[in-house]
mmCIF file of C-alpha atoms in Angstrom:
data_model
loop_
_atom_site.group_PDB
_atom_site.id
_atom_site.type_symbol
_atom_site.label_atom_id
_atom_site.label_comp_id
_atom_site.label_asym_id
_atom_site.label_seq_id
_atom_site.Cartn_x
_atom_site.Cartn_y
_atom_site.Cartn_z
ATOM 1 C CA UNK A 1 259.482 59.243 116.951
ATOM 2 C CA UNK A 2 255.904 59.864 116.651
ATOM 3 C CA UNK A 3 252.952 58.113 114.901
ATOM 4 C CA UNK A 4 252.900 58.143 111.162
ATOM 5 C CA UNK A 5 249.234 60.301 110.871
ATOM 6 C CA UNK A 6 249.004 63.000 113.665
ATOM 7 C CA UNK A 7 246.831 64.976 114.876
ATOM 8 C CA UNK A 8 247.859 68.900 114.903
ATOM 9 C CA UNK A 9 246.261 72.170 115.579
ATOM 10 C CA UNK A 10 246.895 75.087 113.404
ATOM 11 C CA UNK A 11 246.762 79.013 114.166
ATOM 12 C CA UNK A 12 246.521 81.333 112.438
ATOM 13 C CA UNK A 13 245.564 80.687 108.524
ATOM 14 C CA UNK A 14 247.623 83.269 106.406
ATOM 15 C CA UNK A 15 249.280 82.849 103.533
ATOM 16 C CA UNK A 16 251.690 80.770 104.976
ATOM 17 C CA UNK A 17 249.588 79.210 107.810
ATOM 18 C CA UNK A 18 246.630 77.919 105.704
ATOM 19 C CA UNK A 19 249.068 76.400 103.289
ATOM 20 C CA UNK A 20 251.057 74.915 106.267
ATOM 21 C CA UNK A 21 247.586 72.831 107.256
ATOM 22 C CA UNK A 22 246.870 71.871 103.262
ATOM 23 C CA UNK A 23 249.899 70.540 102.776
ATOM 24 C CA UNK A 24 249.720 68.778 106.641
ATOM 25 C CA UNK A 25 246.332 67.304 105.262
ATOM 26 C CA UNK A 26 247.505 66.112 102.016
ATOM 27 C CA UNK A 27 250.038 64.082 103.931
ATOM 28 C CA UNK A 28 247.401 62.332 105.944
ATOM 29 C CA UNK A 29 247.802 64.367 108.774
ATOM 30 C CA UNK A 30 244.125 65.185 110.731
ATOM 31 C CA UNK A 31 243.968 69.723 111.235
ATOM 32 C CA UNK A 32 242.201 71.043 113.725
ATOM 33 C CA UNK A 33 242.338 74.841 112.692
ATOM 34 C CA UNK A 34 241.778 78.508 113.671
ATOM 35 C CA UNK A 35 241.863 81.543 112.972
ATOM 36 C CA UNK A 36 239.886 85.259 114.103
ATOM 37 C CA UNK A 37 238.721 85.531 110.348
ATOM 38 C CA UNK A 38 236.042 82.908 109.925
ATOM 39 C CA UNK A 39 236.501 83.263 106.124
ATOM 40 C CA UNK A 40 239.713 81.745 106.908
ATOM 41 C CA UNK A 41 238.297 79.138 109.017
ATOM 42 C CA UNK A 42 235.368 77.973 106.376
ATOM 43 C CA UNK A 43 237.775 77.502 103.804
ATOM 44 C CA UNK A 44 240.254 75.370 105.200
ATOM 45 C CA UNK A 45 236.870 73.294 106.274
ATOM 46 C CA UNK A 46 235.971 72.890 103.015
ATOM 47 C CA UNK A 47 239.854 71.463 102.706
ATOM 48 C CA UNK A 48 239.476 68.614 105.479
ATOM 49 C CA UNK A 49 240.287 70.761 108.552
ATOM 50 C CA UNK A 50 238.449 70.378 111.761
ATOM 51 C CA UNK A 51 237.313 74.370 111.976
ATOM 52 C CA UNK A 52 236.778 75.968 115.698
ATOM 53 C CA UNK A 53 235.806 79.552 116.598
ATOM 54 C CA UNK A 54 238.366 79.684 119.232
ATOM 55 C CA UNK A 55 241.480 78.401 121.442
ATOM 56 C CA UNK A 56 239.388 76.905 124.233
ATOM 57 C CA UNK A 57 237.649 75.397 121.473
ATOM 58 C CA UNK A 58 240.360 74.050 119.854
ATOM 59 C CA UNK A 59 242.122 72.578 122.724
ATOM 60 C CA UNK A 60 238.827 70.391 123.195
ATOM 61 C CA UNK A 61 238.779 69.284 120.089
ATOM 62 C CA UNK A 62 242.610 67.637 119.967
ATOM 63 C CA UNK A 63 242.221 64.519 121.680
ATOM 64 C CA UNK A 64 245.324 62.549 121.203
ATOM 65 C CA UNK A 65 247.955 62.974 123.837
ATOM 66 C CA UNK A 66 250.205 64.672 123.946
ATOM 67 C CA UNK A 67 248.343 67.492 122.125
ATOM 68 C CA UNK A 68 250.827 69.811 119.757
ATOM 69 C CA UNK A 69 249.951 73.207 118.352
ATOM 70 C CA UNK A 70 251.680 75.288 114.749
ATOM 71 C CA UNK A 71 250.826 78.768 115.997
ATOM 72 C CA UNK A 72 251.699 80.924 112.825
ATOM 73 C CA UNK A 73 250.874 84.596 113.387
ATOM 74 C CA UNK A 74 253.273 87.575 113.070
ATOM 75 C CA UNK A 75 256.310 88.240 115.602
ATOM 76 C CA UNK A 76 255.378 90.112 118.320
ATOM 77 C CA UNK A 77 252.362 90.971 120.281
ATOM 78 C CA UNK A 78 250.120 88.909 118.922
ATOM 79 C CA UNK A 79 251.745 85.485 119.411
ATOM 80 C CA UNK A 80 253.054 86.493 122.844
ATOM 81 C CA UNK A 81 249.475 86.471 123.927
ATOM 82 C CA UNK A 82 248.503 83.256 121.874
ATOM 83 C CA UNK A 83 251.528 81.450 123.627
ATOM 84 C CA UNK A 84 250.405 82.695 127.069
ATOM 85 C CA UNK A 85 246.902 81.510 126.197
ATOM 86 C CA UNK A 86 247.638 78.213 125.701
ATOM 87 C CA UNK A 87 249.760 78.292 128.079
ATOM 88 C CA UNK A 88 246.432 78.524 129.940
ATOM 89 C CA UNK A 89 244.983 76.233 128.713
ATOM 90 C CA UNK A 90 247.424 72.574 127.855
ATOM 91 C CA UNK A 91 248.498 70.271 130.202
ATOM 92 C CA UNK A 92 251.872 68.800 130.895
ATOM 93 C CA UNK A 93 253.486 67.822 127.468
ATOM 94 C CA UNK A 94 251.698 68.968 125.382
ATOM 95 C CA UNK A 95 253.408 71.187 122.632
ATOM 96 C CA UNK A 96 253.237 74.419 121.520
ATOM 97 C CA UNK A 97 255.356 75.536 118.449
ATOM 98 C CA UNK A 98 255.782 78.727 117.152
ATOM 99 C CA UNK A 99 256.651 78.554 113.296
ATOM 100 C CA UNK A 100 256.643 82.083 112.582
ATOM 101 C CA UNK A 101 259.461 84.618 112.688
ATOM 102 C CA UNK A 102 259.751 85.602 116.683
ATOM 103 C CA UNK A 103 263.551 86.718 118.404
ATOM 104 C CA UNK A 104 264.714 83.930 119.639
ATOM 105 C CA UNK A 105 265.677 85.711 123.065
ATOM 106 C CA UNK A 106 261.628 85.371 123.482
ATOM 107 C CA UNK A 107 261.701 81.945 122.220
ATOM 108 C CA UNK A 108 264.353 81.562 125.531
ATOM 109 C CA UNK A 109 261.996 83.160 127.747
ATOM 110 C CA UNK A 110 258.696 81.633 126.862
ATOM 111 C CA UNK A 111 260.331 78.138 126.961
ATOM 112 C CA UNK A 112 261.886 78.568 130.561
ATOM 113 C CA UNK A 113 258.054 79.424 131.574
ATOM 114 C CA UNK A 114 256.481 76.822 130.230
ATOM 115 C CA UNK A 115 258.525 74.258 131.599
ATOM 116 C CA UNK A 116 257.465 75.326 135.051
ATOM 117 C CA UNK A 117 254.115 74.115 133.827
ATOM 118 C CA UNK A 118 256.063 70.985 132.100
ATOM 119 C CA UNK A 119 254.479 72.253 128.605
ATOM 120 C CA UNK A 120 256.886 72.130 125.920
ATOM 121 C CA UNK A 121 258.160 74.990 123.289
ATOM 122 C CA UNK A 122 259.661 74.391 120.115
ATOM 123 C CA UNK A 123 261.000 77.233 117.610
ATOM 124 C CA UNK A 124 260.479 76.845 114.117
ATOM 125 C CA UNK A 125 261.811 78.958 111.537
ATOM 126 C CA UNK A 126 260.603 78.490 108.289
ATOM 127 C CA UNK A 127 261.201 79.403 105.030
ATOM 128 C CA UNK A 128 259.393 78.836 101.625
ATOM 129 C CA UNK A 129 256.633 81.639 101.460
ATOM 130 C CA UNK A 130 253.624 81.174 99.502
ATOM 131 C CA UNK A 131 255.447 78.594 97.571
ATOM 132 C CA UNK A 132 255.583 75.881 100.727
ATOM 133 C CA UNK A 133 252.392 74.394 99.766
ATOM 134 C CA UNK A 134 254.104 72.710 97.011
ATOM 135 C CA UNK A 135 258.013 73.153 97.452
ATOM 136 C CA UNK A 136 258.214 72.291 100.829
ATOM 137 C CA UNK A 137 259.199 73.893 103.613
ATOM 138 C CA UNK A 138 262.731 74.279 104.683
ATOM 139 C CA UNK A 139 263.212 74.600 108.810
ATOM 140 C CA UNK A 140 265.447 75.419 111.240
ATOM 141 C CA UNK A 141 263.850 73.587 114.917
ATOM 142 C CA UNK A 142 264.816 74.485 118.192
ATOM 143 C CA UNK A 143 263.626 72.883 121.129
ATOM 144 C CA UNK A 144 263.604 69.380 123.913
ATOM 145 C CA UNK A 145 264.910 66.836 121.545
ATOM 146 C CA UNK A 146 261.557 64.521 122.428
ATOM 147 C CA UNK A 147 259.387 66.895 122.176
ATOM 148 C CA UNK A 148 261.142 67.705 118.247
ATOM 149 C CA UNK A 149 261.189 63.827 117.719
ATOM 150 C CA UNK A 150 257.938 63.213 118.803
ATOM 151 C CA UNK A 151 256.579 66.092 116.186
ATOM 152 C CA UNK A 152 259.082 64.770 112.994
ATOM 153 C CA UNK A 153 255.936 63.439 111.280
ATOM 154 C CA UNK A 154 254.522 66.590 110.998
ATOM 155 C CA UNK A 155 258.085 68.206 110.252
ATOM 156 C CA UNK A 156 258.625 65.233 107.508
ATOM 157 C CA UNK A 157 255.839 66.479 105.414
ATOM 158 C CA UNK A 158 256.552 69.387 105.784
ATOM 159 C CA UNK A 159 259.662 69.644 104.384
ATOM 160 C CA UNK A 160 260.982 69.617 100.327
ATOM 161 C CA UNK A 161 262.259 66.326 101.175
ATOM 162 C CA UNK A 162 265.359 65.237 99.033
ATOM 163 C CA UNK A 163 264.194 66.217 95.289
ATOM 164 C CA UNK A 164 266.938 65.992 92.629
ATOM 165 C CA UNK A 165 269.954 67.718 94.606
ATOM 166 C CA UNK A 166 273.255 65.642 94.767
ATOM 167 C CA UNK A 167 274.539 64.693 97.986
ATOM 168 C CA UNK A 168 277.133 66.495 98.946
ATOM 169 C CA UNK A 169 280.495 64.745 99.387
ATOM 170 C CA UNK A 170 281.223 63.111 102.996
ATOM 171 C CA UNK A 171 277.281 63.489 103.926
ATOM 172 C CA UNK A 172 276.790 59.372 103.657
ATOM 173 C CA UNK A 173 276.551 59.541 107.564
ATOM 174 C CA UNK A 174 275.054 63.004 108.431
ATOM 175 C CA UNK A 175 271.839 63.280 109.768
ATOM 176 C CA UNK A 176 269.525 62.792 106.828
ATOM 177 C CA UNK A 177 266.981 65.411 108.289
ATOM 178 C CA UNK A 178 268.852 68.130 106.669
ATOM 179 C CA UNK A 179 269.002 66.562 103.169
ATOM 180 C CA UNK A 180 265.346 66.622 103.435
ATOM 181 C CA UNK A 181 265.030 70.334 104.403
ATOM 182 C CA UNK A 182 264.846 70.090 108.215
ATOM 183 C CA UNK A 183 266.946 70.305 111.126
ATOM 184 C CA UNK A 184 266.974 70.096 115.209
ATOM 185 C CA UNK A 185 269.189 73.095 115.410
ATOM 186 C CA UNK A 186 269.456 72.980 119.348
ATOM 187 C CA UNK A 187 267.495 74.202 122.533
ATOM 188 C CA UNK A 188 265.146 76.649 122.694
ATOM 189 C CA UNK A 189 266.017 79.914 120.974
ATOM 190 C CA UNK A 190 268.238 77.882 118.289
ATOM 191 C CA UNK A 191 266.034 77.285 115.258
ATOM 192 C CA UNK A 192 264.170 81.046 114.952
ATOM 193 C CA UNK A 193 268.370 81.944 115.972
ATOM 194 C CA UNK A 194 269.771 80.434 112.641
ATOM 195 C CA UNK A 195 266.558 82.158 110.416
ATOM 196 C CA UNK A 196 267.306 85.104 111.415
ATOM 197 C CA UNK A 197 270.953 84.911 110.001
ATOM 198 C CA UNK A 198 269.351 83.060 107.028
ATOM 199 C CA UNK A 199 266.775 85.889 106.177
ATOM 200 C CA UNK A 200 270.411 88.841 107.151
ATOM 201 C CA UNK A 201 271.722 86.956 104.493
ATOM 202 C CA UNK A 202 268.663 86.787 102.181
ATOM 203 C CA UNK A 203 268.424 91.154 102.870
ATOM 204 C CA UNK A 204 272.195 90.746 101.549
ATOM 205 C CA UNK A 205 271.225 88.274 98.025
ATOM 206 C CA UNK A 206 268.310 90.410 97.211
ATOM 207 C CA UNK A 207 270.109 94.238 97.953
ATOM 208 C CA UNK A 208 273.391 92.409 95.653
ATOM 209 C CA UNK A 209 271.545 91.144 92.392
ATOM 210 C CA UNK A 210 268.997 94.340 93.026
ATOM 211 C CA UNK A 211 272.615 96.595 92.190
ATOM 212 C CA UNK A 212 273.419 94.410 89.708
ATOM 213 C CA UNK A 213 270.531 94.598 87.698
ATOM 214 C CA UNK A 214 270.330 98.897 87.859
ATOM 215 C CA UNK A 215 273.600 98.684 86.836
ATOM 216 C CA UNK A 216 272.847 96.469 84.014
ATOM 217 C CA UNK A 217 269.341 99.246 83.112
ATOM 218 C CA UNK A 218 271.391 102.296 83.482
ATOM 219 C CA UNK A 219 274.101 101.279 80.898
ATOM 220 C CA UNK A 220 272.167 102.794 77.951
ATOM 221 C CA UNK A 221 272.434 106.237 80.191
ATOM 222 C CA UNK A 222 272.669 109.513 77.834
ATOM 223 C CA UNK A 223 275.593 110.462 80.461
ATOM 224 C CA UNK A 224 278.016 107.478 78.948
ATOM 225 C CA UNK A 225 279.522 108.007 75.700
ATOM 226 C CA UNK A 226 277.567 106.920 72.975
ATOM 227 C CA UNK A 227 279.624 103.691 72.174
ATOM 228 C CA UNK A 228 279.750 102.837 75.539
ATOM 229 C CA UNK A 229 275.742 102.682 75.389
ATOM 230 C CA UNK A 230 274.160 99.373 75.751
ATOM 231 C CA UNK A 231 270.354 98.330 75.506
ATOM 232 C CA UNK A 232 270.743 95.788 77.435
ATOM 233 C CA UNK A 233 268.121 93.019 77.683
ATOM 234 C CA UNK A 234 266.873 92.117 81.118
ATOM 235 C CA UNK A 235 264.887 89.470 81.169
ATOM 236 C CA UNK A 236 266.968 87.305 78.811
ATOM 237 C CA UNK A 237 270.109 88.321 81.074
ATOM 238 C CA UNK A 238 268.061 87.015 84.282
ATOM 239 C CA UNK A 239 267.482 83.773 82.190
ATOM 240 C CA UNK A 240 270.699 83.106 81.517
ATOM 241 C CA UNK A 241 272.184 83.240 84.956
ATOM 242 C CA UNK A 242 269.518 80.644 85.803
ATOM 243 C CA UNK A 243 270.913 78.372 83.825
ATOM 244 C CA UNK A 244 274.825 77.250 85.391
ATOM 245 C CA UNK A 245 275.874 79.988 86.491
ATOM 246 C CA UNK A 246 277.126 80.305 89.742
ATOM 247 C CA UNK A 247 274.887 82.751 90.930
ATOM 248 C CA UNK A 248 271.845 80.484 89.951
ATOM 249 C CA UNK A 249 268.878 80.691 92.949
ATOM 250 C CA UNK A 250 265.791 80.491 93.677
ATOM 251 C CA UNK A 251 265.296 84.410 94.058
ATOM 252 C CA UNK A 252 267.243 84.718 90.607
ATOM 253 C CA UNK A 253 264.398 82.343 89.428
ATOM 254 C CA UNK A 254 262.116 84.972 91.173
ATOM 255 C CA UNK A 255 263.425 87.892 90.049
ATOM 256 C CA UNK A 256 263.740 86.323 86.101
ATOM 257 C CA UNK A 257 259.486 85.506 86.621
ATOM 258 C CA UNK A 258 259.548 89.338 87.554
ATOM 259 C CA UNK A 259 261.360 91.122 84.830
ATOM 260 C CA UNK A 260 259.931 88.528 82.025
ATOM 261 C CA UNK A 261 256.664 89.985 82.886
ATOM 262 C CA UNK A 262 257.155 93.127 83.145
ATOM 263 C CA UNK A 263 260.888 94.387 82.273
ATOM 264 C CA UNK A 264 260.525 97.916 83.219
ATOM 265 C CA UNK A 265 259.112 96.625 86.598
ATOM 266 C CA UNK A 266 256.458 99.412 86.562
ATOM 267 C CA UNK A 267 254.468 97.474 89.273
ATOM 268 C CA UNK A 268 256.652 98.033 92.111
ATOM 269 C CA UNK A 269 257.050 100.981 93.847
ATOM 270 C CA UNK A 270 260.621 100.393 95.127
ATOM 271 C CA UNK A 271 259.830 100.727 98.990
ATOM 272 C CA UNK A 272 260.532 97.797 101.157
ATOM 273 C CA UNK A 273 260.017 96.634 104.130
ATOM 274 C CA UNK A 274 262.008 94.610 106.521
ATOM 275 C CA UNK A 275 260.557 92.080 109.000
ATOM 276 C CA UNK A 276 262.416 92.586 111.667
ATOM 277 C CA UNK A 277 265.163 89.661 111.387
ATOM 278 C CA UNK A 278 267.561 91.768 109.461
ATOM 279 C CA UNK A 279 267.517 93.826 112.409
ATOM 280 C CA UNK A 280 268.380 91.089 114.507
ATOM 281 C CA UNK A 281 270.387 89.848 112.791
ATOM 282 C CA UNK A 282 272.890 92.665 112.536
ATOM 283 C CA UNK A 283 271.878 93.369 116.643
ATOM 284 C CA UNK A 284 273.385 89.734 117.187
ATOM 285 C CA UNK A 285 276.387 90.693 114.896
ATOM 286 C CA UNK A 286 277.044 93.697 117.334
ATOM 287 C CA UNK A 287 276.744 91.457 120.414
ATOM 288 C CA UNK A 288 279.707 88.697 119.751
ATOM 289 C CA UNK A 289 281.332 91.467 117.535
ATOM 290 C CA UNK A 290 281.192 89.941 114.048
ATOM 291 C CA UNK A 291 281.828 92.537 110.520
ATOM 292 C CA UNK A 292 279.145 91.935 108.516
ATOM 293 C CA UNK A 293 279.321 95.249 106.414
ATOM 294 C CA UNK A 294 277.328 93.821 103.605
ATOM 295 C CA UNK A 295 274.278 92.574 105.794
ATOM 296 C CA UNK A 296 274.119 96.363 107.759
ATOM 297 C CA UNK A 297 274.117 97.898 104.490
ATOM 298 C CA UNK A 298 271.321 96.022 102.629
ATOM 299 C CA UNK A 299 269.318 96.592 105.661
ATOM 300 C CA UNK A 300 269.836 99.802 105.621
ATOM 301 C CA UNK A 301 269.271 100.075 101.638
ATOM 302 C CA UNK A 302 265.765 99.341 102.562
ATOM 303 C CA UNK A 303 265.202 102.080 105.018
ATOM 304 C CA UNK A 304 266.645 104.518 102.226
ATOM 305 C CA UNK A 305 263.962 102.711 99.560
ATOM 306 C CA UNK A 306 261.358 104.322 101.669
ATOM 307 C CA UNK A 307 262.174 108.060 101.364
ATOM 308 C CA UNK A 308 262.200 109.965 98.476
ATOM 309 C CA UNK A 309 265.559 112.095 99.717
ATOM 310 C CA UNK A 310 267.036 111.588 103.259
ATOM 311 C CA UNK A 311 268.626 114.463 105.112
ATOM 312 C CA UNK A 312 271.495 113.003 105.291
ATOM 313 C CA UNK A 313 271.672 113.049 101.241
ATOM 314 C CA UNK A 314 270.609 116.811 101.751
ATOM 315 C CA UNK A 315 273.337 116.939 103.659
ATOM 316 C CA UNK A 316 275.851 115.619 101.234
ATOM 317 C CA UNK A 317 274.281 118.159 98.350
ATOM 318 C CA UNK A 318 275.200 121.324 100.450
ATOM 319 C CA UNK A 319 278.513 120.002 101.342
ATOM 320 C CA UNK A 320 279.126 119.368 97.707
ATOM 321 C CA UNK A 321 277.838 122.752 96.624
ATOM 322 C CA UNK A 322 279.860 124.290 99.768
ATOM 323 C CA UNK A 323 283.029 123.056 98.328
ATOM 324 C CA UNK A 324 282.785 122.712 94.200
ATOM 325 C CA UNK A 325 279.606 125.004 93.582
ATOM 326 C CA UNK A 326 277.868 121.706 92.474
ATOM 327 C CA UNK A 327 274.105 122.459 91.650
ATOM 328 C CA UNK A 328 272.247 119.407 92.160
ATOM 329 C CA UNK A 329 268.811 118.773 90.905
ATOM 330 C CA UNK A 330 265.797 121.402 89.883
ATOM 331 C CA UNK A 331 265.676 122.474 93.605
ATOM 332 C CA UNK A 332 266.633 126.248 94.908
ATOM 333 C CA UNK A 333 270.740 127.034 94.748
ATOM 334 C CA UNK A 334 272.091 126.457 97.854
ATOM 335 C CA UNK A 335 274.277 128.552 100.298
ATOM 336 C CA UNK A 336 276.398 131.369 98.758
ATOM 337 C CA UNK A 337 279.931 130.988 98.885
ATOM 338 C CA UNK A 338 280.515 133.827 101.880
ATOM 339 C CA UNK A 339 277.722 131.543 103.551
ATOM 340 C CA UNK A 340 279.239 128.422 102.962
ATOM 341 C CA UNK A 341 282.788 129.381 103.984
ATOM 342 C CA UNK A 342 280.987 131.122 107.553
ATOM 343 C CA UNK A 343 279.611 127.192 107.302
ATOM 344 C CA UNK A 344 283.011 125.966 107.123
ATOM 345 C CA UNK A 345 284.465 127.550 110.920
#
């Protein structure tokens, strides 16, 4: 294992990267930080970090051996270019950690390319969002054992620790790192693969909550018989489910907080983005021939949220008018019965 206090570089000082550096410094580690935004660098410098203005300056400022640099950037081109640049600057035995949400197959490729220069590559799926600075980060780590072991003080400082969660029966002799909130999942790519599936499951959980609360909200619909209409208090329902219910979770905690602040959620547009991991999860399921109906449906629901009316919905409306004369909405009436019959041929 590594020494108690370590020096580490952190690249990318956004909402998670900046807080990762702050949590490490609170634990006594020294951070050398870089971001293309000078204001972000200066903010971390005020908190005790050494701010540098380039990747080359970061490598020079890291005096400990081996050097370790944590990259916390969006998946894709910017991470790819940053890792490649570091590969030109670092020396054998140095370590690059990608803590973002990169695609695990990219990790496998990068690790192989860097190993030719004897530079070690660690992929770290990092969960915790903007709350991680206080709650800690759940981490799923891939890469060579010697590199992961060397970085243990870093991971231990970032992890939430055991907290007040009871020990799972039968885990007395298991790896204590899992109980403290981080694991060495396997070789290069394994960390981001486990995090990818984590995010796919997250999509499904969120969709289940969203659909459930939608049903509750619409229980006072004028389409229902008067005696079956309930005007339900959604903030109270979310709150009571948080306490002793089998569906309690941190996601429900976040939902309860939002409903308490704004019961109608008027500040939200309903447009739901996906960051990529949900798509990759479905791709992995296809490669493995594993059925994932819930996870796939949750991803497609996010696509649906970005359109007022999809073409598929228009097709459905036209077909319903064609066979049953159902006029939906306030738009123009569809095909005539004669035209509809021709369309069926």
